[in-house]
Amino acid sequence: MAKILLVEDNEMNRDMLSRRLIRKGYEVAMAVDGREGVDMARSGDYDIVLMDMSLPEIDGWEATRRLKQAAETKALPIIALTAHAMAGDRDKALEAGCDDYDTKPIDLQRLLGKIEALLGQST
Amino acid sequence: MTERASPRLTSERLITGRGGLARRQAALLRLSTAIAAAHDEAAIYRSVVTGLHDEALGYNFIGVFVVDEATGDRVLKASVGWPDVPVDWRVPFGKGLSARVLEDGKLHYTADVTRASEYLPSLNSGSEVDVPLRVDDATIGVLVVESSEPNAFGTEDFEILTAAANQGSIAIGRIRLLTAERRRADEHKALLDTMQDLVGELELSRVLQAVLERAVSLLGVTGGEVAIYDEDRRELVVVASENIGKNSTGTRLALGEGAMGAVAETLEPLIIPSYHEWLGQSGKYADVTVHAVMAAPLLIGRRLVGAIATVHSDPNRVFGPEDLRLVNLFAPQAAIAIENARLFTSERQRAEEQRALLATMTDLSSELELPKALQAVLERAVTLLGVTGGEVAIFDDATQELEVVASEHIGKDSTGTRLKMGEGAMGVVAQTLEPLIIPSYHEWLGQSEKYADLLVHSVMAAPLLIGGRLVGAIATVHSDPDRIFGSEDLRLLNLFAPQAAIAIENARLYTAARQQREYFETLVENSPVAIVTLDREERIVSCNPAFERLFGYTKQEAVNSNLDALITTEATRSEAKEYTREALDHPVHGIGRRSRKDGSLVDVEVLGVPVIVDGKRVGLMGLYYDITELLRARQAAEDANSAKSQFLASMSHELRTPLNAIIGYSEMVQEEVEDLGHDQLSDDLQKIHTAGKHLLSLINNVLDLSKIEAGKMDVYAEPFEIGVMLDEVTATARPLIDTNHNDLVVRAPSDLGSMHTDLTKVRQILLNLLSNASKFTERGTITLEVSRKAPLTEDGPQLVSFEVSDTGIGMSPEQMDHLFEAFSQAEASTTSKYGGTGLGLAITKKFCQMMGGDIQVESASGRGSTFTIRLPAEVAPAPAGSISD
C-alpha cells in the first residue's frame, strides 16, 4: 500500500486526516513542521507528500522548494494543502513545485482523487 | 509611466463646443471681408464659393449661377467640388432644382434629392440648398450648396448661406452700380473736355482780362486790375492786370489789404482821390505811380467772388459818381464770369474726384474698425457730393435706436447722439427705409431738437441696409442756402450707403467675435483650474491667475519660459516632455507630479490639448488641477478598505481552522459509527456535519465577496468539456434537488463542445442557481438548459447560455429589484425559512461579469423563476478591480 508523508502542524487536523487515510488503507507517517518534513522525506521511502503551507520553522513553500531542488526527492509528488483561498495561492503553490493543490477543509473524496491521480502517474 | 485615462471624455467636447462657434464666426468674417474687397463680379463669385468652402463651415459642393438675362439660363460662374463641371456651364431655363428659386426668389431646401422630380446630374443622391442672389428686388442668380448625404442641412446652415448670398448680392449690386457709374463719369468728363475746347474763352483769366480792357477803355483810365476771391484762404488773387506800371498778376491780398482788399472786406465800392496819401495802401504796390484809385467788390448776390480796381496815373484826373456808375456796370459781368468759371472748374474737379473716389472706394468696407471706417466713408461722401458735412449712425437692435458714430462739419460734433426711430432726418429714413431730401431743414416739421442749434440749410439722408435689414443711416447737409440736393446727389449717396452698411456689418461680426474671445478670456481668468498656453516651441504664451497660484510663478516670470523646465523636476521631466509632445498633436490626460517655484511638489491632474487656429496647430493648452487632497482621500479610503479585506480574510481563516476539525471529525466519526451500526448516532452526526458545511459555505461566500471587492479575485481560464462539467455539477446538486422531492431535467445537445474559462466559477454559479431552485421549489421540476448562442455584436465572442428554471414560488417585480445586491434576500422572513446568506446571487453576478458575461432573471409570484446566464465561450480576462454593477 502507498506510503504517505503528512506534514501538518495542527494536531487535530493531523490526527483526523491521518486516521481517515489509514482507514482507507494508506500507510501514513507524520511530520509537525517544515524542517522535520524535509528531513523525513529525504531519509524515508514515501510515495507522496501532503504538505500544509503555513508551518513553523520553515514553511510549506520553502520545504517544497527544497525537496524539488534536491535530486533524490525531485520526483516525489507533493500536494499543497492550504486554508488560504486567496488569489495567487494556487499559482504560488505550483510555482514552488507542488504537483497539485487542495484547500482545507479537506473534502476526502476530492483529496483521494488527487492522490490516486499522482500515484497513478508516478508508477 | 503615470496612469493615463482616455482623454476623450471632457476635453474634446469642450474644444469642439468652443472652437466650432468661434471658428464659424471667423470663417464668416473672412468671407465677408473677401467679398467686400472684391473689385469685380468674378472675384465676388470666387469669394462666396471659396469663403463657404471652409473647414469650419464644412461645405464641400458649392456653386454660384448667374442668370443670363437674354436666355434665362443659369450660367455657372464659380464652383467647388464639381471637378467635371466647367465654368460657364449652362442650366436651361426651368430645369434643375435651383429653377424654383428663380420663380419665387426664396431659399429652397431639398432634404433628399433622389425624391425630387428633377435634380442636377452632378449628384446622384444627397441634399441641396438653393439660395437666391437678389439685386434690386430681382433674382440675378442662385447659390447652390450640396451634400452627398440626405438631410445634411439645418436652420443654422440656412442662416449662414442666406447671409453669404446677401453679402454677395450686395457686393454684386455695388459692383454693377460702380461700373455704370464709372462709365457715366467717363462720359461726363469727355463731354466737359469737349466743351472746354469749344468755349476756350471761358478760361477765367482771359475773360477777366477782356472785361478789364473794356472797362479801362470805357472809363478812360490809365489801367486796372481784377482779382478773384479764394474762399479757402480768404485772400484775393490778382488774375488780370492792365497798365498799372507793372504786371501784378498773381499778387495775393489779404482782406483789408490795399484798395481791393478794403472793398472785399466792406463789400462797398471805394474811391481814393490821392492814393499816396491813403493810409490803407499795401506795400505790394509801393513801387507803382498811381494817383487816384477806384475799386469795387465783385458780388454774386451778397457773396464775394472777387474785386476790380481802376487807376489814374494822371494827377489831374479824379474819379466821380459817373465813374462809379460805369464800374458798377462791369462788376456784375466780371462776377458772373468768375462764378461761371468757378462752377465749371468745380464741376470738372467733381468729375475727376468722383473717378478717383470710385476707384478706391471698394477698399473701405474691409476696414474693421467701425468709427474709423465710417468716418472715412463719410469724408469721401462729403467730398464727392460737395456738401458742407454729414453724419453716419448705426442701428442698435437692442434699443431700436440710431447712434451717431461719425460726424463731419455739421457745426458740432454729434458723435454719440442717439435718435429714436422717426426722430430727425436719419430717424425718418431708418423707419421708412427710403431716402429723404429736405430742401429747407428749418421749415421741416420732423426735425429733432438735438439738432436745433445747427445752421443747416438742406439735408439728404438714406438708410443703410444689408439685404433689406436696417443697420444704420447716413445724412449729408448743405449749410449754404444756395445749394440744394437733387436726384444726382441721391444717386451718389446711394453709392456710399452699401459701403457704410458693409462696414457696419463687418464690424458687427468682428465685435461678436471679439466679445466671444473676451468671454472666454474671462472664463480662463477666473477658472480654478490652472491654464497655460504654449507656442509650438513649447514656450509659455500666457497663463491664468490659478496657474500663478498653483505653481508660485508670476505671469511675468512664466511667459516666454519653457513650461517643462519651469514646473518639472529631474524625475518627472521626461514624462512631462512626452505629454507636451503628444498634446501638440492630440489631447492627453493623466496624473503626474510637478514642482512649484519654491521646490515643493504638487500632485496634479494634467490635461493637454492642441490649439488649432484656422486649421493650423499653433501650440497647445495645458490644464493643471491640484489633486493633492483627492489623492490623500483616496489613499485613506484604500487603506481603510484594505484593512477591512485583510480583517475578513484572516477572520475567515481563523474561523475555518476549527471548522475543519468539526466537519472532518463528524464525517470521520459518522463513517466509523455507520460501520458499527449505531444508526441513531449517525443521524445526529449527520446534523453536526450539515450545520458545519453550511457555516463553511457562509464563510466562503463572505470571503469570496471580500475578495471580489478587494479586486483580489482572479479568473483562471482553462479549457474544459461542457458536457463533463454538467455531469459533475448535476451529480453534486442531486442531493439538494432530492431534498424537496423535485425532478431535474437537463437539456443539453451532445455537440456543446468545450469552453475556455474559469471552470471553478462556472461550477459555483450553476451549483448556486440549482441550489436556489431546489430551495424555493417543492415537488416541482427544475430544468437546466444549455445551448450555444451567436455573438451579440459582429466581432463579439461566441456565447454559451445556461438557463436554470424552476416551478417554485417565484418573485414579485419588487423582490427582483434588489435580487443581485449583497445581503438582500427577497424578504428577511425568507432567510429564516429557506436559509442562505443573501450573498449567493451577488457573487454569481460578479462572477458572470468577471468572465465577460451577465445574468438575467424572469419571474412572477407563484410561477417559478428562470435565471439565464450568458458567458463567452472563450474568456478575455477582465483586469482585477474593474468590476462594477
mmCIF file with all atom_site columns, N, CA, C and O in Angstrom, chain B residues 217-256:
data_model
loop_
_atom_site.group_PDB
_atom_site.id
_atom_site.type_symbol
_atom_site.label_atom_id
_atom_site.label_alt_id
_atom_site.label_comp_id
_atom_site.label_asym_id
_atom_site.label_entity_id
_atom_site.label_seq_id
_atom_site.pdbx_PDB_ins_code
_atom_site.Cartn_x
_atom_site.Cartn_y
_atom_site.Cartn_z
_atom_site.occupancy
_atom_site.B_iso_or_equiv
_atom_site.pdbx_formal_charge
_atom_site.auth_seq_id
_atom_site.auth_comp_id
_atom_site.auth_asym_id
_atom_site.auth_atom_id
_atom_site.pdbx_PDB_model_num
ATOM 1   N N  . SER B 1 217 ? -10.870 151.048 -71.186 1.00 0.00 ? 217 SER B N  1
ATOM 2   C CA . SER B 1 217 ? -11.119 151.901 -72.343 1.00 0.00 ? 217 SER B CA 1
ATOM 3   C C  . SER B 1 217 ? -12.376 152.748 -72.122 1.00 0.00 ? 217 SER B C  1
ATOM 4   O O  . SER B 1 217 ? -12.414 153.933 -72.401 1.00 0.00 ? 217 SER B O  1
ATOM 5   N N  . LEU B 1 218 ? -13.447 152.121 -71.559 1.00 0.00 ? 218 LEU B N  1
ATOM 6   C CA . LEU B 1 218 ? -14.703 152.835 -71.365 1.00 0.00 ? 218 LEU B CA 1
ATOM 7   C C  . LEU B 1 218 ? -14.565 153.963 -70.349 1.00 0.00 ? 218 LEU B C  1
ATOM 8   O O  . LEU B 1 218 ? -15.087 155.067 -70.553 1.00 0.00 ? 218 LEU B O  1
ATOM 9   N N  . LEU B 1 219 ? -13.819 153.692 -69.273 1.00 0.00 ? 219 LEU B N  1
ATOM 10  C CA . LEU B 1 219 ? -13.691 154.671 -68.204 1.00 0.00 ? 219 LEU B CA 1
ATOM 11  C C  . LEU B 1 219 ? -12.618 155.711 -68.528 1.00 0.00 ? 219 LEU B C  1
ATOM 12  O O  . LEU B 1 219 ? -12.517 156.746 -67.850 1.00 0.00 ? 219 LEU B O  1
ATOM 13  N N  . GLY B 1 220 ? -11.806 155.438 -69.541 1.00 0.00 ? 220 GLY B N  1
ATOM 14  C CA . GLY B 1 220 ? -10.731 156.345 -69.909 1.00 0.00 ? 220 GLY B CA 1
ATOM 15  C C  . GLY B 1 220 ? -9.697  156.463 -68.815 1.00 0.00 ? 220 GLY B C  1
ATOM 16  O O  . GLY B 1 220 ? -9.133  157.512 -68.538 1.00 0.00 ? 220 GLY B O  1
ATOM 17  N N  . VAL B 1 221 ? -9.470  155.351 -68.121 1.00 0.00 ? 221 VAL B N  1
ATOM 18  C CA . VAL B 1 221 ? -8.478  155.345 -67.035 1.00 0.00 ? 221 VAL B CA 1
ATOM 19  C C  . VAL B 1 221 ? -7.141  154.859 -67.558 1.00 0.00 ? 221 VAL B C  1
ATOM 20  O O  . VAL B 1 221 ? -7.042  154.359 -68.673 1.00 0.00 ? 221 VAL B O  1
ATOM 21  N N  . THR B 1 222 ? -6.088  155.016 -66.731 1.00 0.00 ? 222 THR B N  1
ATOM 22  C CA . THR B 1 222 ? -4.755  154.568 -67.137 1.00 0.00 ? 222 THR B CA 1
ATOM 23  C C  . THR B 1 222 ? -4.721  153.035 -67.210 1.00 0.00 ? 222 THR B C  1
ATOM 24  O O  . THR B 1 222 ? -4.227  152.450 -68.170 1.00 0.00 ? 222 THR B O  1
ATOM 25  N N  . GLY B 1 223 ? -5.213  152.425 -66.161 1.00 0.00 ? 223 GLY B N  1
ATOM 26  C CA . GLY B 1 223 ? -5.171  150.940 -66.143 1.00 0.00 ? 223 GLY B CA 1
ATOM 27  C C  . GLY B 1 223 ? -6.038  150.372 -65.025 1.00 0.00 ? 223 GLY B C  1
ATOM 28  O O  . GLY B 1 223 ? -6.844  151.102 -64.447 1.00 0.00 ? 223 GLY B O  1
ATOM 29  N N  . GLY B 1 224 ? -5.844  149.087 -64.708 1.00 0.00 ? 224 GLY B N  1
ATOM 30  C CA . GLY B 1 224 ? -6.656  148.473 -63.644 1.00 0.00 ? 224 GLY B CA 1
ATOM 31  C C  . GLY B 1 224 ? -6.277  147.016 -63.355 1.00 0.00 ? 224 GLY B C  1
ATOM 32  O O  . GLY B 1 224 ? -5.356  146.455 -63.980 1.00 0.00 ? 224 GLY B O  1
ATOM 33  N N  . GLU B 1 225 ? -6.995  146.435 -62.444 1.00 0.00 ? 225 GLU B N  1
ATOM 34  C CA . GLU B 1 225 ? -6.733  145.039 -62.034 1.00 0.00 ? 225 GLU B CA 1
ATOM 35  C C  . GLU B 1 225 ? -8.066  144.348 -61.723 1.00 0.00 ? 225 GLU B C  1
ATOM 36  O O  . GLU B 1 225 ? -9.018  144.978 -61.264 1.00 0.00 ? 225 GLU B O  1
ATOM 37  N N  . VAL B 1 226 ? -8.078  143.021 -61.895 1.00 0.00 ? 226 VAL B N  1
ATOM 38  C CA . VAL B 1 226 ? -9.198  142.209 -61.380 1.00 0.00 ? 226 VAL B CA 1
ATOM 39  C C  . VAL B 1 226 ? -8.596  141.070 -60.527 1.00 0.00 ? 226 VAL B C  1
ATOM 40  O O  . VAL B 1 226 ? -7.615  140.450 -60.933 1.00 0.00 ? 226 VAL B O  1
ATOM 41  N N  . ALA B 1 227 ? -9.230  140.852 -59.395 1.00 0.00 ? 227 ALA B N  1
ATOM 42  C CA . ALA B 1 227 ? -8.768  139.742 -58.528 1.00 0.00 ? 227 ALA B CA 1
ATOM 43  C C  . ALA B 1 227 ? -9.956  138.815 -58.220 1.00 0.00 ? 227 ALA B C  1
ATOM 44  O O  . ALA B 1 227 ? -11.102 139.271 -58.187 1.00 0.00 ? 227 ALA B O  1
ATOM 45  N N  . ILE B 1 228 ? -9.687  137.541 -58.043 1.00 0.00 ? 228 ILE B N  1
ATOM 46  C CA . ILE B 1 228 ? -10.775 136.649 -57.615 1.00 0.00 ? 228 ILE B CA 1
ATOM 47  C C  . ILE B 1 228 ? -10.535 136.237 -56.153 1.00 0.00 ? 228 ILE B C  1
ATOM 48  O O  . ILE B 1 228 ? -9.409  136.245 -55.661 1.00 0.00 ? 228 ILE B O  1
ATOM 49  N N  . TYR B 1 229 ? -11.658 135.910 -55.542 1.00 0.00 ? 229 TYR B N  1
ATOM 50  C CA . TYR B 1 229 ? -11.595 135.607 -54.103 1.00 0.00 ? 229 TYR B CA 1
ATOM 51  C C  . TYR B 1 229 ? -11.419 134.101 -53.903 1.00 0.00 ? 229 TYR B C  1
ATOM 52  O O  . TYR B 1 229 ? -12.177 133.294 -54.430 1.00 0.00 ? 229 TYR B O  1
ATOM 53  N N  . ASP B 1 230 ? -10.369 133.770 -53.156 1.00 0.00 ? 230 ASP B N  1
ATOM 54  C CA . ASP B 1 230 ? -10.105 132.356 -52.822 1.00 0.00 ? 230 ASP B CA 1
ATOM 55  C C  . ASP B 1 230 ? -10.758 132.080 -51.458 1.00 0.00 ? 230 ASP B C  1
ATOM 56  O O  . ASP B 1 230 ? -10.236 132.500 -50.427 1.00 0.00 ? 230 ASP B O  1
ATOM 57  N N  . GLU B 1 231 ? -11.895 131.392 -51.494 1.00 0.00 ? 231 GLU B N  1
ATOM 58  C CA . GLU B 1 231 ? -12.662 131.191 -50.261 1.00 0.00 ? 231 GLU B CA 1
ATOM 59  C C  . GLU B 1 231 ? -11.868 130.436 -49.201 1.00 0.00 ? 231 GLU B C  1
ATOM 60  O O  . GLU B 1 231 ? -11.935 130.733 -48.024 1.00 0.00 ? 231 GLU B O  1
ATOM 61  N N  . ASP B 1 232 ? -11.137 129.473 -49.685 1.00 0.00 ? 232 ASP B N  1
ATOM 62  C CA . ASP B 1 232 ? -10.417 128.626 -48.730 1.00 0.00 ? 232 ASP B CA 1
ATOM 63  C C  . ASP B 1 232 ? -9.389  129.427 -47.945 1.00 0.00 ? 232 ASP B C  1
ATOM 64  O O  . ASP B 1 232 ? -9.272  129.257 -46.734 1.00 0.00 ? 232 ASP B O  1
ATOM 65  N N  . ARG B 1 233 ? -8.627  130.287 -48.663 1.00 0.00 ? 233 ARG B N  1
ATOM 66  C CA . ARG B 1 233 ? -7.541  131.016 -47.977 1.00 0.00 ? 233 ARG B CA 1
ATOM 67  C C  . ARG B 1 233 ? -7.977  132.411 -47.555 1.00 0.00 ? 233 ARG B C  1
ATOM 68  O O  . ARG B 1 233 ? -7.185  133.139 -46.949 1.00 0.00 ? 233 ARG B O  1
ATOM 69  N N  . ARG B 1 234 ? -9.208  132.806 -47.920 1.00 0.00 ? 234 ARG B N  1
ATOM 70  C CA . ARG B 1 234 ? -9.731  134.131 -47.599 1.00 0.00 ? 234 ARG B CA 1
ATOM 71  C C  . ARG B 1 234 ? -8.769  135.221 -48.059 1.00 0.00 ? 234 ARG B C  1
ATOM 72  O O  . ARG B 1 234 ? -8.393  136.126 -47.312 1.00 0.00 ? 234 ARG B O  1
ATOM 73  N N  . GLU B 1 235 ? -8.359  135.046 -49.334 1.00 0.00 ? 235 GLU B N  1
ATOM 74  C CA . GLU B 1 235 ? -7.449  136.031 -49.936 1.00 0.00 ? 235 GLU B CA 1
ATOM 75  C C  . GLU B 1 235 ? -7.949  136.355 -51.345 1.00 0.00 ? 235 GLU B C  1
ATOM 76  O O  . GLU B 1 235 ? -8.656  135.554 -51.956 1.00 0.00 ? 235 GLU B O  1
ATOM 77  N N  . LEU B 1 236 ? -7.522  137.527 -51.831 1.00 0.00 ? 236 LEU B N  1
ATOM 78  C CA . LEU B 1 236 ? -7.766  137.877 -53.240 1.00 0.00 ? 236 LEU B CA 1
ATOM 79  C C  . LEU B 1 236 ? -6.530  137.507 -54.050 1.00 0.00 ? 236 LEU B C  1
ATOM 80  O O  . LEU B 1 236 ? -5.398  137.670 -53.578 1.00 0.00 ? 236 LEU B O  1
ATOM 81  N N  . VAL B 1 237 ? -6.744  137.019 -55.265 1.00 0.00 ? 237 VAL B N  1
ATOM 82  C CA . VAL B 1 237 ? -5.607  136.723 -56.143 1.00 0.00 ? 237 VAL B CA 1
ATOM 83  C C  . VAL B 1 237 ? -5.806  137.543 -57.428 1.00 0.00 ? 237 VAL B C  1
ATOM 84  O O  . VAL B 1 237 ? -6.852  137.416 -58.089 1.00 0.00 ? 237 VAL B O  1
ATOM 85  N N  . VAL B 1 238 ? -4.830  138.318 -57.778 1.00 0.00 ? 238 VAL B N  1
ATOM 86  C CA . VAL B 1 238 ? -4.922  139.148 -58.996 1.00 0.00 ? 238 VAL B CA 1
ATOM 87  C C  . VAL B 1 238 ? -4.756  138.243 -60.209 1.00 0.00 ? 238 VAL B C  1
ATOM 88  O O  . VAL B 1 238 ? -3.789  137.481 -60.301 1.00 0.00 ? 238 VAL B O  1
ATOM 89  N N  . VAL B 1 239 ? -5.741  138.274 -61.111 1.00 0.00 ? 239 VAL B N  1
ATOM 90  C CA . VAL B 1 239 ? -5.667  137.382 -62.275 1.00 0.00 ? 239 VAL B CA 1
ATOM 91  C C  . VAL B 1 239 ? -5.612  138.178 -63.597 1.00 0.00 ? 239 VAL B C  1
ATOM 92  O O  . VAL B 1 239 ? -5.309  137.621 -64.638 1.00 0.00 ? 239 VAL B O  1
ATOM 93  N N  . ALA B 1 240 ? -5.957  139.477 -63.520 1.00 0.00 ? 240 ALA B N  1
ATOM 94  C CA . ALA B 1 240 ? -5.827  140.302 -64.743 1.00 0.00 ? 240 ALA B CA 1
ATOM 95  C C  . ALA B 1 240 ? -5.253  141.676 -64.334 1.00 0.00 ? 240 ALA B C  1
ATOM 96  O O  . ALA B 1 240 ? -5.658  142.237 -63.314 1.00 0.00 ? 240 ALA B O  1
ATOM 97  N N  . SER B 1 241 ? -4.319  142.167 -65.098 1.00 0.00 ? 241 SER B N  1
ATOM 98  C CA . SER B 1 241 ? -3.635  143.410 -64.732 1.00 0.00 ? 241 SER B CA 1
ATOM 99  C C  . SER B 1 241 ? -3.391  144.201 -66.027 1.00 0.00 ? 241 SER B C  1
ATOM 100 O O  . SER B 1 241 ? -2.954  143.647 -67.037 1.00 0.00 ? 241 SER B O  1
ATOM 101 N N  . GLU B 1 242 ? -3.709  145.477 -66.020 1.00 0.00 ? 242 GLU B N  1
ATOM 102 C CA . GLU B 1 242 ? -3.594  146.267 -67.256 1.00 0.00 ? 242 GLU B CA 1
ATOM 103 C C  . GLU B 1 242 ? -2.971  147.633 -66.942 1.00 0.00 ? 242 GLU B C  1
ATOM 104 O O  . GLU B 1 242 ? -3.576  148.454 -66.226 1.00 0.00 ? 242 GLU B O  1
ATOM 105 N N  . ASN B 1 243 ? -1.719  147.834 -67.392 1.00 0.00 ? 243 ASN B N  1
ATOM 106 C CA . ASN B 1 243 ? -1.131  149.177 -67.438 1.00 0.00 ? 243 ASN B CA 1
ATOM 107 C C  . ASN B 1 243 ? -1.121  149.890 -66.085 1.00 0.00 ? 243 ASN B C  1
ATOM 108 O O  . ASN B 1 243 ? -1.499  151.062 -65.992 1.00 0.00 ? 243 ASN B O  1
ATOM 109 N N  . ILE B 1 244 ? -0.734  149.205 -65.038 1.00 0.00 ? 244 ILE B N  1
ATOM 110 C CA . ILE B 1 244 ? -0.643  149.914 -63.750 1.00 0.00 ? 244 ILE B CA 1
ATOM 111 C C  . ILE B 1 244 ? 0.809   150.150 -63.370 1.00 0.00 ? 244 ILE B C  1
ATOM 112 O O  . ILE B 1 244 ? 1.142   150.450 -62.225 1.00 0.00 ? 244 ILE B O  1
ATOM 113 N N  . GLY B 1 245 ? 1.711   149.931 -64.290 1.00 0.00 ? 245 GLY B N  1
ATOM 114 C CA . GLY B 1 245 ? 3.131   150.237 -64.042 1.00 0.00 ? 245 GLY B CA 1
ATOM 115 C C  . GLY B 1 245 ? 3.923   148.969 -63.808 1.00 0.00 ? 245 GLY B C  1
ATOM 116 O O  . GLY B 1 245 ? 5.140   148.952 -63.784 1.00 0.00 ? 245 GLY B O  1
ATOM 117 N N  . LYS B 1 246 ? 3.225   147.865 -63.647 1.00 0.00 ? 246 LYS B N  1
ATOM 118 C CA . LYS B 1 246 ? 3.873   146.548 -63.556 1.00 0.00 ? 246 LYS B CA 1
ATOM 119 C C  . LYS B 1 246 ? 2.805   145.460 -63.761 1.00 0.00 ? 246 LYS B C  1
ATOM 120 O O  . LYS B 1 246 ? 1.605   145.748 -63.675 1.00 0.00 ? 246 LYS B O  1
ATOM 121 N N  . ASN B 1 247 ? 3.275   144.240 -64.055 1.00 0.00 ? 247 ASN B N  1
ATOM 122 C CA . ASN B 1 247 ? 2.302   143.142 -64.160 1.00 0.00 ? 247 ASN B CA 1
ATOM 123 C C  . ASN B 1 247 ? 2.088   142.567 -62.765 1.00 0.00 ? 247 ASN B C  1
ATOM 124 O O  . ASN B 1 247 ? 2.950   141.900 -62.208 1.00 0.00 ? 247 ASN B O  1
ATOM 125 N N  . SER B 1 248 ? 0.917   142.839 -62.211 1.00 0.00 ? 248 SER B N  1
ATOM 126 C CA . SER B 1 248 ? 0.653   142.423 -60.819 1.00 0.00 ? 248 SER B CA 1
ATOM 127 C C  . SER B 1 248 ? -0.033  141.049 -60.738 1.00 0.00 ? 248 SER B C  1
ATOM 128 O O  . SER B 1 248 ? -0.424  140.618 -59.659 1.00 0.00 ? 248 SER B O  1
ATOM 129 N N  . THR B 1 249 ? -0.162  140.388 -61.898 1.00 0.00 ? 249 THR B N  1
ATOM 130 C CA . THR B 1 249 ? -0.847  139.082 -61.889 1.00 0.00 ? 249 THR B CA 1
ATOM 131 C C  . THR B 1 249 ? -0.202  138.123 -60.876 1.00 0.00 ? 249 THR B C  1
ATOM 132 O O  . THR B 1 249 ? 1.020   138.025 -60.824 1.00 0.00 ? 249 THR B O  1
ATOM 133 N N  . GLY B 1 250 ? -1.020  137.478 -60.110 1.00 0.00 ? 250 GLY B N  1
ATOM 134 C CA . GLY B 1 250 ? -0.521  136.505 -59.111 1.00 0.00 ? 250 GLY B CA 1
ATOM 135 C C  . GLY B 1 250 ? -0.366  137.098 -57.732 1.00 0.00 ? 250 GLY B C  1
ATOM 136 O O  . GLY B 1 250 ? -0.192  136.365 -56.757 1.00 0.00 ? 250 GLY B O  1
ATOM 137 N N  . THR B 1 251 ? -0.464  138.430 -57.640 1.00 0.00 ? 251 THR B N  1
ATOM 138 C CA . THR B 1 251 ? -0.348  139.065 -56.322 1.00 0.00 ? 251 THR B CA 1
ATOM 139 C C  . THR B 1 251 ? -1.512  138.623 -55.437 1.00 0.00 ? 251 THR B C  1
ATOM 140 O O  . THR B 1 251 ? -2.648  138.552 -55.885 1.00 0.00 ? 251 THR B O  1
ATOM 141 N N  . ARG B 1 252 ? -1.199  138.323 -54.200 1.00 0.00 ? 252 ARG B N  1
ATOM 142 C CA . ARG B 1 252 ? -2.267  137.893 -53.274 1.00 0.00 ? 252 ARG B CA 1
ATOM 143 C C  . ARG B 1 252 ? -2.466  138.958 -52.218 1.00 0.00 ? 252 ARG B C  1
ATOM 144 O O  . ARG B 1 252 ? -1.510  139.475 -51.645 1.00 0.00 ? 252 ARG B O  1
ATOM 145 N N  . LEU B 1 253 ? -3.710  139.281 -51.930 1.00 0.00 ? 253 LEU B N  1
ATOM 146 C CA . LEU B 1 253 ? -4.026  140.337 -50.968 1.00 0.00 ? 253 LEU B CA 1
ATOM 147 C C  . LEU B 1 253 ? -4.953  139.786 -49.893 1.00 0.00 ? 253 LEU B C  1
ATOM 148 O O  . LEU B 1 253 ? -5.966  139.146 -50.202 1.00 0.00 ? 253 LEU B O  1
ATOM 149 N N  . ALA B 1 254 ? -4.576  140.072 -48.669 1.00 0.00 ? 254 ALA B N  1
ATOM 150 C CA . ALA B 1 254 ? -5.465  139.655 -47.570 1.00 0.00 ? 254 ALA B CA 1
ATOM 151 C C  . ALA B 1 254 ? -6.681  140.577 -47.534 1.00 0.00 ? 254 ALA B C  1
ATOM 152 O O  . ALA B 1 254 ? -6.662  141.666 -48.107 1.00 0.00 ? 254 ALA B O  1
ATOM 153 N N  . LEU B 1 255 ? -7.736  140.149 -46.878 1.00 0.00 ? 255 LEU B N  1
ATOM 154 C CA . LEU B 1 255 ? -8.904  141.011 -46.723 1.00 0.00 ? 255 LEU B CA 1
ATOM 155 C C  . LEU B 1 255 ? -8.471  142.262 -45.963 1.00 0.00 ? 255 LEU B C  1
ATOM 156 O O  . LEU B 1 255 ? -7.791  142.167 -44.943 1.00 0.00 ? 255 LEU B O  1
ATOM 157 N N  . GLY B 1 256 ? -8.830  143.471 -46.508 1.00 0.00 ? 256 GLY B N  1
ATOM 158 C CA . GLY B 1 256 ? -8.443  144.731 -45.870 1.00 0.00 ? 256 GLY B CA 1
ATOM 159 C C  . GLY B 1 256 ? -7.114  145.271 -46.376 1.00 0.00 ? 256 GLY B C  1
ATOM 160 O O  . GLY B 1 256 ? -6.721  146.397 -46.053 1.00 0.00 ? 256 GLY B O  1
#
